[in-house]
PDB file of C-alpha atoms in Angstrom:
ATOM      1  CA  UNK A  18     -89.059  75.756 -46.182  1.00 41.00           C
ATOM      2  CA  UNK A  19     -88.857  72.653 -48.439  1.00 39.00           C
ATOM      3  CA  UNK A  20     -85.072  72.608 -48.262  1.00 38.00           C
ATOM      4  CA  UNK A  21     -85.198  72.392 -44.456  1.00 39.00           C
ATOM      5  CA  UNK A  22     -88.026  69.958 -43.660  1.00 38.00           C
ATOM      6  CA  UNK A  23     -86.690  68.820 -40.271  1.00 43.00           C
ATOM      7  CA  UNK A  24     -86.463  72.288 -38.690  1.00 44.00           C
ATOM      8  CA  UNK A  25     -89.926  73.039 -40.047  1.00 58.00           C
ATOM      9  CA  UNK A  26     -91.197  69.815 -38.516  1.00 70.00           C
ATOM     10  CA  UNK A  27     -89.585  70.848 -35.228  1.00 73.00           C
ATOM     11  CA  UNK A  28     -91.462  74.159 -35.305  1.00 79.00           C
ATOM     12  CA  UNK A  29     -94.735  72.393 -36.115  1.00 79.00           C
ATOM     13  CA  UNK A  30     -94.118  69.930 -33.269  1.00 84.00           C
ATOM     14  CA  UNK A  31     -93.365  72.768 -30.852  1.00 87.00           C
ATOM     15  CA  UNK A  32     -96.597  74.523 -31.799  1.00 85.00           C
ATOM     16  CA  UNK A  33     -98.588  71.282 -31.739  1.00 87.00           C
ATOM     17  CA  UNK A  34     -97.466  69.991 -28.343  1.00 90.00           C
ATOM     18  CA  UNK A  35     -96.057  72.989 -26.459  1.00 92.00           C
ATOM     19  CA  UNK A  36     -98.477  75.750 -27.485  1.00 91.00           C
ATOM     20  CA  UNK A  37    -101.571  73.537 -27.340  1.00 92.00           C
ATOM     21  CA  UNK A  38    -100.579  72.290 -23.858  1.00 92.00           C
ATOM     22  CA  UNK A  39     -99.769  75.751 -22.477  1.00 93.00           C
ATOM     23  CA  UNK A  40    -102.898  77.356 -23.900  1.00 93.00           C
ATOM     24  CA  UNK A  41    -105.012  74.468 -22.560  1.00 93.00           C
ATOM     25  CA  UNK A  42    -103.647  75.027 -19.043  1.00 93.00           C
ATOM     26  CA  UNK A  43    -104.176  78.776 -19.325  1.00 91.00           C
ATOM     27  CA  UNK A  44    -107.766  78.217 -20.443  1.00 92.00           C
ATOM     28  CA  UNK A  45    -108.599  75.817 -17.592  1.00 91.00           C
ATOM     29  CA  UNK A  46    -106.992  77.909 -14.844  1.00 89.00           C
ATOM     30  CA  UNK A  47    -107.912  81.297 -16.279  1.00 89.00           C
ATOM     31  CA  UNK A  48    -111.537  80.471 -17.080  1.00 88.00           C
ATOM     32  CA  UNK A  49    -112.158  79.094 -13.591  1.00 86.00           C
ATOM     33  CA  UNK A  50    -110.541  82.063 -11.838  1.00 85.00           C
ATOM     34  CA  UNK A  51    -112.102  84.783 -13.991  1.00 86.00           C
ATOM     35  CA  UNK A  52    -115.610  83.268 -13.910  1.00 86.00           C
ATOM     36  CA  UNK A  53    -115.415  83.234 -10.099  1.00 83.00           C
ATOM     37  CA  UNK A  54    -114.319  86.874 -10.147  1.00 82.00           C
ATOM     38  CA  UNK A  55    -117.079  87.985 -12.523  1.00 83.00           C
ATOM     39  CA  UNK A  56    -119.611  86.053 -10.428  1.00 80.00           C
ATOM     40  CA  UNK A  57    -118.293  87.772  -7.315  1.00 79.00           C
ATOM     41  CA  UNK A  58    -118.587  91.258  -8.785  1.00 79.00           C
ATOM     42  CA  UNK A  59    -121.970  90.801 -10.467  1.00 80.00           C
ATOM     43  CA  UNK A  60    -123.777  88.967  -7.660  1.00 78.00           C
ATOM     44  CA  UNK A  61    -121.907  89.894  -4.477  1.00 75.00           C
ATOM     45  CA  UNK A  62    -120.579  93.440  -4.768  1.00 76.00           C
ATOM     46  CA  UNK A  63    -123.123  95.987  -3.579  1.00 77.00           C
ATOM     47  CA  UNK A  64    -121.049  99.153  -3.663  1.00 81.00           C
ATOM     48  CA  UNK A  65    -118.754  99.586  -6.666  1.00 86.00           C
ATOM     49  CA  UNK A  66    -115.613 101.688  -6.294  1.00 86.00           C
ATOM     50  CA  UNK A  67    -113.114 102.838  -8.922  1.00 88.00           C
ATOM     51  CA  UNK A  68    -110.758  99.930  -8.274  1.00 83.00           C
ATOM     52  CA  UNK A  69    -113.600  97.419  -8.648  1.00 84.00           C
ATOM     53  CA  UNK A  70    -114.525  98.880 -12.036  1.00 90.00           C
ATOM     54  CA  UNK A  71    -110.944  98.561 -13.328  1.00 90.00           C
ATOM     55  CA  UNK A  72    -110.604  95.012 -11.997  1.00 85.00           C
ATOM     56  CA  UNK A  73    -113.958  94.008 -13.506  1.00 88.00           C
ATOM     57  CA  UNK A  74    -112.864  95.336 -16.918  1.00 91.00           C
ATOM     58  CA  UNK A  75    -109.619  93.399 -16.550  1.00 88.00           C
ATOM     59  CA  UNK A  76    -111.587  90.189 -15.933  1.00 88.00           C
ATOM     60  CA  UNK A  77    -113.799  90.855 -18.987  1.00 90.00           C
ATOM     61  CA  UNK A  78    -110.651  91.346 -21.077  1.00 90.00           C
ATOM     62  CA  UNK A  79    -109.266  88.050 -19.802  1.00 89.00           C
ATOM     63  CA  UNK A  80    -112.508  86.183 -20.539  1.00 89.00           C
ATOM     64  CA  UNK A  81    -112.607  87.520 -24.115  1.00 87.00           C
ATOM     65  CA  UNK A  82    -109.078  86.232 -24.633  1.00 87.00           C
ATOM     66  CA  UNK A  83    -109.837  82.877 -23.009  1.00 89.00           C
ATOM     67  CA  UNK A  84    -112.698  82.395 -25.475  1.00 87.00           C
ATOM     68  CA  UNK A  85    -110.125  82.306 -28.294  1.00 87.00           C
ATOM     69  CA  UNK A  86    -108.024  79.551 -26.719  1.00 90.00           C
ATOM     70  CA  UNK A  87    -110.173  76.467 -27.507  1.00 89.00           C
ATOM     71  CA  UNK A  88    -109.973  77.287 -31.209  1.00 87.00           C
ATOM     72  CA  UNK A  89    -106.216  77.902 -30.988  1.00 87.00           C
ATOM     73  CA  UNK A  90    -105.631  74.662 -29.083  1.00 89.00           C
ATOM     74  CA  UNK A  91    -107.737  72.677 -31.551  1.00 87.00           C
ATOM     75  CA  UNK A  92    -105.991  74.278 -34.546  1.00 86.00           C
ATOM     76  CA  UNK A  93    -102.450  73.819 -33.216  1.00 87.00           C
ATOM     77  CA  UNK A  94    -103.049  70.242 -32.071  1.00 86.00           C
ATOM     78  CA  UNK A  95    -104.564  69.176 -35.406  1.00 83.00           C
ATOM     79  CA  UNK A  96    -102.575  71.601 -37.579  1.00 79.00           C
ATOM     80  CA  UNK A  97    -105.843  72.499 -39.275  1.00 77.00           C
ATOM     81  CA  UNK A  98    -106.995  76.096 -39.427  1.00 79.00           C
ATOM     82  CA  UNK A  99    -110.320  77.795 -39.979  1.00 72.00           C
ATOM     83  CA  UNK A 100    -110.919  80.500 -42.562  1.00 75.00           C
ATOM     84  CA  UNK A 101    -109.283  83.935 -42.399  1.00 80.00           C
ATOM     85  CA  UNK A 102    -112.045  85.820 -40.554  1.00 85.00           C
ATOM     86  CA  UNK A 103    -111.949  83.555 -37.504  1.00 85.00           C
ATOM     87  CA  UNK A 104    -108.145  83.471 -37.652  1.00 85.00           C
ATOM     88  CA  UNK A 105    -107.833  87.268 -37.677  1.00 89.00           C
ATOM     89  CA  UNK A 106    -110.512  87.833 -35.035  1.00 89.00           C
ATOM     90  CA  UNK A 107    -108.715  85.393 -32.732  1.00 88.00           C
ATOM     91  CA  UNK A 108    -105.380  87.140 -33.249  1.00 90.00           C
ATOM     92  CA  UNK A 109    -107.002  90.528 -32.707  1.00 92.00           C
ATOM     93  CA  UNK A 110    -108.673  89.469 -29.438  1.00 90.00           C
ATOM     94  CA  UNK A 111    -105.432  87.887 -28.279  1.00 89.00           C
ATOM     95  CA  UNK A 112    -103.528  91.163 -28.700  1.00 92.00           C
ATOM     96  CA  UNK A 113    -106.462  93.210 -27.373  1.00 93.00           C
ATOM     97  CA  UNK A 114    -106.262  91.235 -24.140  1.00 90.00           C
ATOM     98  CA  UNK A 115    -102.526  91.740 -23.923  1.00 90.00           C
ATOM     99  CA  UNK A 116    -102.604  95.529 -24.257  1.00 94.00           C
ATOM    100  CA  UNK A 117    -105.862  96.159 -22.404  1.00 93.00           C
ATOM    101  CA  UNK A 118    -104.480  94.101 -19.494  1.00 89.00           C
ATOM    102  CA  UNK A 119    -101.336  96.194 -19.528  1.00 89.00           C
ATOM    103  CA  UNK A 120    -103.305  99.441 -19.423  1.00 93.00           C
ATOM    104  CA  UNK A 121    -105.782  98.304 -16.783  1.00 90.00           C
ATOM    105  CA  UNK A 122    -102.930  97.082 -14.565  1.00 85.00           C
ATOM    106  CA  UNK A 123    -101.326 100.506 -14.997  1.00 89.00           C
ATOM    107  CA  UNK A 124    -104.573 102.271 -14.085  1.00 91.00           C
ATOM    108  CA  UNK A 125    -105.009  99.973 -11.073  1.00 85.00           C
ATOM    109  CA  UNK A 126    -101.533 100.913  -9.802  1.00 83.00           C
ATOM    110  CA  UNK A 127    -102.489 104.597 -10.088  1.00 89.00           C
ATOM    111  CA  UNK A 128    -105.735 103.874  -8.253  1.00 88.00           C
ATOM    112  CA  UNK A 129    -103.815 102.163  -5.433  1.00 82.00           C
ATOM    113  CA  UNK A 130    -101.593 105.211  -5.087  1.00 85.00           C
ATOM    114  CA  UNK A 131    -104.596 107.530  -5.020  1.00 87.00           C
ATOM    115  CA  UNK A 132    -106.123 105.350  -2.294  1.00 83.00           C
ATOM    116  CA  UNK A 133    -103.010 105.898  -0.189  1.00 81.00           C
ATOM    117  CA  UNK A 134    -103.030 109.642  -0.783  1.00 83.00           C
ATOM    118  CA  UNK A 135    -106.805 110.013  -0.409  1.00 82.00           C
ATOM    119  CA  UNK A 136    -108.076 107.149   1.789  1.00 80.00           C
ATOM    120  CA  UNK A 137    -111.555 108.687   1.958  1.00 79.00           C
ATOM    121  CA  UNK A 138    -111.835 108.638  -1.856  1.00 80.00           C
ATOM    122  CA  UNK A 139    -112.463 112.346  -2.134  1.00 80.00           C
ATOM    123  CA  UNK A 140    -110.357 112.879  -5.275  1.00 83.00           C
ATOM    124  CA  UNK A 141    -112.015 113.137  -8.698  1.00 85.00           C
ATOM    125  CA  UNK A 142    -109.879 110.240 -10.030  1.00 84.00           C
ATOM    126  CA  UNK A 143    -111.429 107.962  -7.420  1.00 86.00           C
ATOM    127  CA  UNK A 144    -115.019 108.601  -8.501  1.00 90.00           C
ATOM    128  CA  UNK A 145    -116.988 105.826 -10.185  1.00 91.00           C
ATOM    129  CA  UNK A 146    -117.936 108.019 -13.150  1.00 93.00           C
ATOM    130  CA  UNK A 147    -114.262 108.782 -13.759  1.00 94.00           C
ATOM    131  CA  UNK A 148    -113.410 105.078 -13.620  1.00 94.00           C
ATOM    132  CA  UNK A 149    -116.120 104.308 -16.188  1.00 95.00           C
ATOM    133  CA  UNK A 150    -114.834 107.038 -18.527  1.00 96.00           C
ATOM    134  CA  UNK A 151    -111.231 105.833 -18.143  1.00 96.00           C
ATOM    135  CA  UNK A 152    -112.264 102.212 -18.797  1.00 96.00           C
ATOM    136  CA  UNK A 153    -114.125 103.164 -21.981  1.00 96.00           C
ATOM    137  CA  UNK A 154    -111.118 105.250 -23.083  1.00 97.00           C
ATOM    138  CA  UNK A 155    -108.817 102.253 -22.530  1.00 96.00           C
ATOM    139  CA  UNK A 156    -110.984  99.982 -24.685  1.00 96.00           C
ATOM    140  CA  UNK A 157    -111.265 102.567 -27.475  1.00 97.00           C
ATOM    141  CA  UNK A 158    -107.525 103.262 -27.347  1.00 96.00           C
ATOM    142  CA  UNK A 159    -106.627  99.564 -27.551  1.00 96.00           C
ATOM    143  CA  UNK A 160    -108.985  98.965 -30.493  1.00 96.00           C
ATOM    144  CA  UNK A 161    -107.590 101.952 -32.393  1.00 96.00           C
ATOM    145  CA  UNK A 162    -103.945 101.026 -31.824  1.00 95.00           C
ATOM    146  CA  UNK A 163    -104.605  97.440 -32.955  1.00 96.00           C
ATOM    147  CA  UNK A 164    -106.539  98.195 -36.150  1.00 95.00           C
ATOM    148  CA  UNK A 165    -103.305  98.187 -38.227  1.00 94.00           C
ATOM    149  CA  UNK A 166    -102.736  94.609 -37.016  1.00 94.00           C
ATOM    150  CA  UNK A 167    -105.514  93.436 -39.341  1.00 91.00           C
ATOM    151  CA  UNK A 168    -103.503  94.827 -42.266  1.00 91.00           C
ATOM    152  CA  UNK A 169    -100.385  92.825 -41.386  1.00 91.00           C
ATOM    153  CA  UNK A 170    -102.098  89.486 -40.694  1.00 90.00           C
ATOM    154  CA  UNK A 171    -101.992  87.277 -43.772  1.00 87.00           C
ATOM    155  CA  UNK A 172    -105.073  85.379 -44.977  1.00 86.00           C
ATOM    156  CA  UNK A 173    -105.266  81.611 -44.607  1.00 84.00           C
ATOM    157  CA  UNK A 174    -104.290  80.489 -48.117  1.00 83.00           C
ATOM    158  CA  UNK A 175    -102.293  77.823 -49.938  1.00 79.00           C
ATOM    159  CA  UNK A 176     -99.312  80.225 -49.975  1.00 78.00           C
ATOM    160  CA  UNK A 177     -98.859  79.742 -46.219  1.00 76.00           C
ATOM    161  CA  UNK A 178    -100.008  76.095 -46.182  1.00 76.00           C
ATOM    162  CA  UNK A 179    -103.457  77.156 -44.935  1.00 78.00           C
ATOM    163  CA  UNK A 180    -102.019  78.182 -41.566  1.00 83.00           C
ATOM    164  CA  UNK A 181    -103.181  81.032 -39.340  1.00 85.00           C
ATOM    165  CA  UNK A 182     -99.860  82.844 -39.095  1.00 86.00           C
ATOM    166  CA  UNK A 183     -99.117  84.865 -35.974  1.00 89.00           C
ATOM    167  CA  UNK A 184     -98.379  88.566 -36.294  1.00 91.00           C
ATOM    168  CA  UNK A 185     -94.569  88.244 -36.163  1.00 92.00           C
ATOM    169  CA  UNK A 186     -94.651  85.813 -39.096  1.00 89.00           C
ATOM    170  CA  UNK A 187     -97.002  87.906 -41.248  1.00 90.00           C
ATOM    171  CA  UNK A 188     -96.749  90.858 -43.607  1.00 87.00           C
ATOM    172  CA  UNK A 189     -93.831  92.893 -44.860  1.00 92.00           C
ATOM    173  CA  UNK A 190     -91.139  92.610 -42.150  1.00 94.00           C
ATOM    174  CA  UNK A 191     -89.842  96.194 -42.467  1.00 95.00           C
ATOM    175  CA  UNK A 192     -93.177  97.972 -41.991  1.00 95.00           C
ATOM    176  CA  UNK A 193     -94.289  95.273 -39.543  1.00 95.00           C
ATOM    177  CA  UNK A 194     -91.218  95.962 -37.400  1.00 95.00           C
ATOM    178  CA  UNK A 195     -92.047  99.678 -37.293  1.00 96.00           C
ATOM    179  CA  UNK A 196     -95.566  98.910 -36.087  1.00 96.00           C
ATOM    180  CA  UNK A 197     -94.295  96.307 -33.620  1.00 96.00           C
ATOM    181  CA  UNK A 198     -91.906  98.865 -32.124  1.00 97.00           C
ATOM    182  CA  UNK A 199     -94.813 101.309 -31.847  1.00 96.00           C
ATOM    183  CA  UNK A 200     -96.832  98.713 -29.893  1.00 96.00           C
ATOM    184  CA  UNK A 201     -93.809  97.890 -27.745  1.00 96.00           C
ATOM    185  CA  UNK A 202     -93.219 101.528 -26.779  1.00 96.00           C
ATOM    186  CA  UNK A 203     -96.785 102.785 -26.365  1.00 95.00           C
ATOM    187  CA  UNK A 204     -98.492  99.538 -25.377  1.00 94.00           C
ATOM    188  CA  UNK A 205     -95.802  98.106 -23.105  1.00 94.00           C
ATOM    189  CA  UNK A 206     -92.869 100.334 -22.133  1.00 94.00           C
ATOM    190  CA  UNK A 207     -94.797 103.511 -21.292  1.00 95.00           C
ATOM    191  CA  UNK A 208     -97.336 101.657 -19.084  1.00 92.00           C
ATOM    192  CA  UNK A 209     -94.436  99.794 -17.433  1.00 89.00           C
ATOM    193  CA  UNK A 210     -92.588 103.044 -16.701  1.00 92.00           C
ATOM    194  CA  UNK A 211     -95.818 104.573 -15.407  1.00 92.00           C
ATOM    195  CA  UNK A 212     -96.306 101.661 -13.027  1.00 86.00           C
ATOM    196  CA  UNK A 213     -92.693 101.987 -11.898  1.00 84.00           C
ATOM    197  CA  UNK A 214     -93.199 105.713 -11.345  1.00 90.00           C
ATOM    198  CA  UNK A 215     -96.184 105.151  -9.067  1.00 86.00           C
ATOM    199  CA  UNK A 216     -94.288 102.409  -7.257  1.00 80.00           C
ATOM    200  CA  UNK A 217     -91.580 104.965  -6.429  1.00 83.00           C
ATOM    201  CA  UNK A 218     -94.252 107.450  -5.388  1.00 87.00           C
ATOM    202  CA  UNK A 219     -95.623 104.867  -2.955  1.00 80.00           C
ATOM    203  CA  UNK A 220     -92.165 104.242  -1.520  1.00 77.00           C
ATOM    204  CA  UNK A 221     -91.635 107.974  -0.975  1.00 81.00           C
ATOM    205  CA  UNK A 222     -95.080 108.314   0.540  1.00 80.00           C
ATOM    206  CA  UNK A 223     -94.440 105.486   2.999  1.00 74.00           C
ATOM    207  CA  UNK A 224     -91.074 106.923   3.960  1.00 71.00           C
ATOM    208  CA  UNK A 225     -92.655 110.292   4.685  1.00 75.00           C
ATOM    209  CA  UNK A 226     -95.256 108.603   6.860  1.00 70.00           C
ATOM    210  CA  UNK A 227     -92.880 106.135   8.532  1.00 60.00           C
ATOM    211  CA  UNK A 228     -93.193 107.838  11.909  1.00 55.00           C
ATOM    212  CA  UNK A 229     -96.882 106.907  11.968  1.00 58.00           C
ATOM    213  CA  UNK A 230     -96.497 103.166  12.554  1.00 51.00           C
ATOM    214  CA  UNK A 231    -100.139 102.233  12.287  1.00 53.00           C
ATOM    215  CA  UNK A 232    -100.584 104.092   9.026  1.00 49.00           C
ATOM    216  CA  UNK A 233     -97.402 102.609   7.567  1.00 46.00           C
ATOM    217  CA  UNK A 234     -98.570  99.076   8.348  1.00 49.00           C
ATOM    218  CA  UNK A 235    -101.898  99.783   6.703  1.00 52.00           C
ATOM    219  CA  UNK A 236    -100.183 100.952   3.541  1.00 52.00           C
ATOM    220  CA  UNK A 237     -97.771  98.020   3.202  1.00 55.00           C
ATOM    221  CA  UNK A 238    -100.413  95.910   1.447  1.00 57.00           C
ATOM    222  CA  UNK A 239    -101.015  98.159  -1.594  1.00 55.00           C
ATOM    223  CA  UNK A 240     -97.257  98.730  -1.880  1.00 63.00           C
ATOM    224  CA  UNK A 241     -96.546  94.985  -1.928  1.00 68.00           C
ATOM    225  CA  UNK A 242     -99.244  94.492  -4.539  1.00 66.00           C
ATOM    226  CA  UNK A 243     -97.829  97.121  -6.858  1.00 64.00           C
ATOM    227  CA  UNK A 244     -94.344  95.587  -6.511  1.00 73.00           C
ATOM    228  CA  UNK A 245     -95.817  92.165  -7.386  1.00 75.00           C
ATOM    229  CA  UNK A 246     -97.682  93.674 -10.316  1.00 71.00           C
ATOM    230  CA  UNK A 247     -94.597  95.412 -11.739  1.00 78.00           C
ATOM    231  CA  UNK A 248     -92.369  92.338 -11.305  1.00 82.00           C
ATOM    232  CA  UNK A 249     -94.964  89.939 -12.774  1.00 82.00           C
ATOM    233  CA  UNK A 250     -95.759  92.364 -15.567  1.00 80.00           C
ATOM    234  CA  UNK A 251     -92.062  92.670 -16.495  1.00 87.00           C
ATOM    235  CA  UNK A 252     -91.282  88.944 -16.335  1.00 90.00           C
ATOM    236  CA  UNK A 253     -94.276  87.924 -18.450  1.00 89.00           C
ATOM    237  CA  UNK A 254     -94.299  90.618 -21.124  1.00 91.00           C
ATOM    238  CA  UNK A 255     -90.652  91.603 -21.659  1.00 93.00           C
ATOM    239  CA  UNK A 256     -89.392  88.329 -23.264  1.00 94.00           C
ATOM    240  CA  UNK A 257     -92.359  88.271 -25.647  1.00 94.00           C
ATOM    241  CA  UNK A 258     -91.903  91.848 -26.863  1.00 95.00           C
ATOM    242  CA  UNK A 259     -88.150  91.419 -27.263  1.00 96.00           C
ATOM    243  CA  UNK A 260     -88.483  88.176 -29.204  1.00 95.00           C
ATOM    244  CA  UNK A 261     -91.380  89.433 -31.325  1.00 95.00           C
ATOM    245  CA  UNK A 262     -89.253  92.318 -32.564  1.00 96.00           C
ATOM    246  CA  UNK A 263     -86.232  90.044 -33.055  1.00 96.00           C
ATOM    247  CA  UNK A 264     -88.370  87.535 -34.947  1.00 95.00           C
ATOM    248  CA  UNK A 265     -89.739  90.209 -37.306  1.00 95.00           C
ATOM    249  CA  UNK A 266     -86.266  91.699 -37.804  1.00 95.00           C
ATOM    250  CA  UNK A 267     -84.848  88.253 -38.636  1.00 94.00           C
ATOM    251  CA  UNK A 268     -87.230  88.095 -41.615  1.00 93.00           C
ATOM    252  CA  UNK A 269     -85.818  91.265 -43.226  1.00 94.00           C
ATOM    253  CA  UNK A 270     -83.903  90.119 -46.344  1.00 92.00           C
ATOM    254  CA  UNK A 271     -81.358  92.957 -46.125  1.00 92.00           C
ATOM    255  CA  UNK A 272     -80.096  91.652 -42.761  1.00 91.00           C
ATOM    256  CA  UNK A 273     -79.268  88.303 -44.389  1.00 90.00           C
ATOM    257  CA  UNK A 274     -79.929  86.219 -41.250  1.00 90.00           C
ATOM    258  CA  UNK A 275     -78.867  82.597 -41.703  1.00 89.00           C
ATOM    259  CA  UNK A 276     -81.460  79.807 -41.719  1.00 86.00           C
ATOM    260  CA  UNK A 277     -80.047  78.262 -38.532  1.00 88.00           C
ATOM    261  CA  UNK A 278     -80.210  81.553 -36.647  1.00 91.00           C
ATOM    262  CA  UNK A 279     -83.761  82.139 -37.859  1.00 91.00           C
ATOM    263  CA  UNK A 280     -84.822  78.735 -36.578  1.00 89.00           C
ATOM    264  CA  UNK A 281     -83.348  79.450 -33.147  1.00 92.00           C
ATOM    265  CA  UNK A 282     -85.085  82.827 -33.039  1.00 93.00           C
ATOM    266  CA  UNK A 283     -88.395  81.277 -34.098  1.00 92.00           C
ATOM    267  CA  UNK A 284     -88.090  78.573 -31.428  1.00 92.00           C
ATOM    268  CA  UNK A 285     -87.375  81.057 -28.617  1.00 94.00           C
ATOM    269  CA  UNK A 286     -90.169  83.318 -29.858  1.00 94.00           C
ATOM    270  CA  UNK A 287     -92.679  80.426 -29.780  1.00 93.00           C
ATOM    271  CA  UNK A 288     -91.604  79.585 -26.216  1.00 93.00           C
ATOM    272  CA  UNK A 289     -92.184  83.172 -25.001  1.00 93.00           C
ATOM    273  CA  UNK A 290     -95.681  83.525 -26.487  1.00 92.00           C
ATOM    274  CA  UNK A 291     -97.745  81.594 -23.897  1.00 92.00           C
ATOM    275  CA  UNK A 292     -95.965  83.375 -21.043  1.00 91.00           C
ATOM    276  CA  UNK A 293     -97.098  86.749 -22.364  1.00 89.00           C
ATOM    277  CA  UNK A 294    -100.709  85.605 -22.038  1.00 87.00           C
ATOM    278  CA  UNK A 295    -100.250  83.793 -18.737  1.00 88.00           C
ATOM    279  CA  UNK A 296    -101.455  87.010 -17.079  1.00 84.00           C
ATOM    280  CA  UNK A 297    -105.053  85.937 -17.791  1.00 84.00           C
ATOM    281  CA  UNK A 298    -104.591  82.989 -15.434  1.00 84.00           C
ATOM    282  CA  UNK A 299    -102.653  85.033 -12.858  1.00 83.00           C
ATOM    283  CA  UNK A 300    -104.812  88.170 -12.791  1.00 80.00           C
ATOM    284  CA  UNK A 301    -107.578  86.613 -10.628  1.00 79.00           C
ATOM    285  CA  UNK A 302    -105.021  86.402  -7.811  1.00 73.00           C
ATOM    286  CA  UNK A 303    -104.952  90.206  -7.722  1.00 67.00           C
ATOM    287  CA  UNK A 304    -108.707  90.342  -7.135  1.00 64.00           C
ATOM    288  CA  UNK A 305    -108.277  88.412  -3.902  1.00 63.00           C
ATOM    289  CA  UNK A 306    -105.347  90.588  -2.794  1.00 58.00           C
ATOM    290  CA  UNK A 307    -106.321  94.066  -3.940  1.00 57.00           C
ATOM    291  CA  UNK A 308    -108.429  94.818  -0.891  1.00 51.00           C
ATOM    292  CA  UNK A 309    -111.888  96.368  -0.841  1.00 54.00           C
ATOM    293  CA  UNK A 310    -112.977  93.218   1.038  1.00 63.00           C
ATOM    294  CA  UNK A 311    -113.477  91.260  -2.195  1.00 65.00           C
ATOM    295  CA  UNK A 312    -112.183  87.994  -0.759  1.00 67.00           C
ATOM    296  CA  UNK A 313    -114.265  88.280   2.424  1.00 69.00           C
ATOM    297  CA  UNK A 314    -117.341  89.223   0.393  1.00 71.00           C
ATOM    298  CA  UNK A 315    -116.948  86.250  -1.960  1.00 70.00           C
ATOM    299  CA  UNK A 316    -116.341  83.790   0.879  1.00 72.00           C
ATOM    300  CA  UNK A 317    -119.390  85.075   2.761  1.00 74.00           C
ATOM    301  CA  UNK A 318    -121.554  84.607  -0.337  1.00 71.00           C
ATOM    302  CA  UNK A 319    -120.154  81.098  -0.857  1.00 73.00           C
ATOM    303  CA  UNK A 320    -120.914  80.136   2.760  1.00 75.00           C
ATOM    304  CA  UNK A 321    -124.425  81.554   2.352  1.00 77.00           C
ATOM    305  CA  UNK A 322    -125.052  79.464  -0.781  1.00 74.00           C
ATOM    306  CA  UNK A 323    -123.642  76.324   0.853  1.00 76.00           C
ATOM    307  CA  UNK A 324    -125.859  76.952   3.854  1.00 74.00           C
ATOM    308  CA  UNK A 325    -128.922  77.174   1.644  1.00 74.00           C
ATOM    309  CA  UNK A 326    -127.978  73.951  -0.178  1.00 75.00           C
ATOM    310  CA  UNK A 327    -127.466  72.159   3.134  1.00 74.00           C
ATOM    311  CA  UNK A 328    -130.817  73.380   4.450  1.00 72.00           C
ATOM    312  CA  UNK A 329    -132.558  72.339   1.225  1.00 68.00           C
ATOM    313  CA  UNK A 330    -130.925  68.912   1.411  1.00 60.00           C
ATOM    314  CA  UNK A 331    -132.317  68.359   4.866  1.00 57.00           C
TER     315      UNK A 331
END
């Protein structure tokens, strides 16, 4: 606001230096990790299983999001924004990655539980055709739940200083808050509770099988992974969803939030945003830990390629 130029400058500086730096790091780390994963699945994996299909879709989701980051980094660092279509498509892909990642991580946790219950993959939920159908359903569901987002995003005009406003800073705050709460519940909380539910199921399953030492040791790995997934998922996404709703609520005129409080809320909200999308850089770690011999397969292929290069060099 004109009457508060310094706080506005502080927000611009935070976006220019903090967001551009964080998104740059996420792009470098995430692009490298996810390209390796996609390469591994496309060129190395001979027999696809349900878990591989979900993980591959997760990597595609991450790569789509990472493609938006160079434009965001360039725009934030220069404080110059492209026209509305590119702005809105970037924001849409950014949120599509967030909620598709959430759902695919949820489905992966279910798949890990099914693998414990049915190690020979004889259940219908472990079939490749089922995994393909579920993956398509996830993508369609995410697109449908995010279509209203395009209504709330404001165009890049002189009214907003030709800036590509994020979702929490766009649209009517009352209706925007209703939609944001909808996304929080159905896109975040329900998948989180579902993951927690299957974590408890794994604990109960291991306890019931504790007398079989060899089996229990075999099952510790998927249990540890689901715990890591739930903890990481909660730490990365919870602050963002809380602050997004608080930020939108702070814009409601009827609440009469003071300018100082709004600036604090905006600052904290900006800080939480890159952490919500840090999952794209972290997700590749799960590919190397999720089993199905992905790590061994990728290393074997790498050694084979290096061997060929060495032979050719001689």
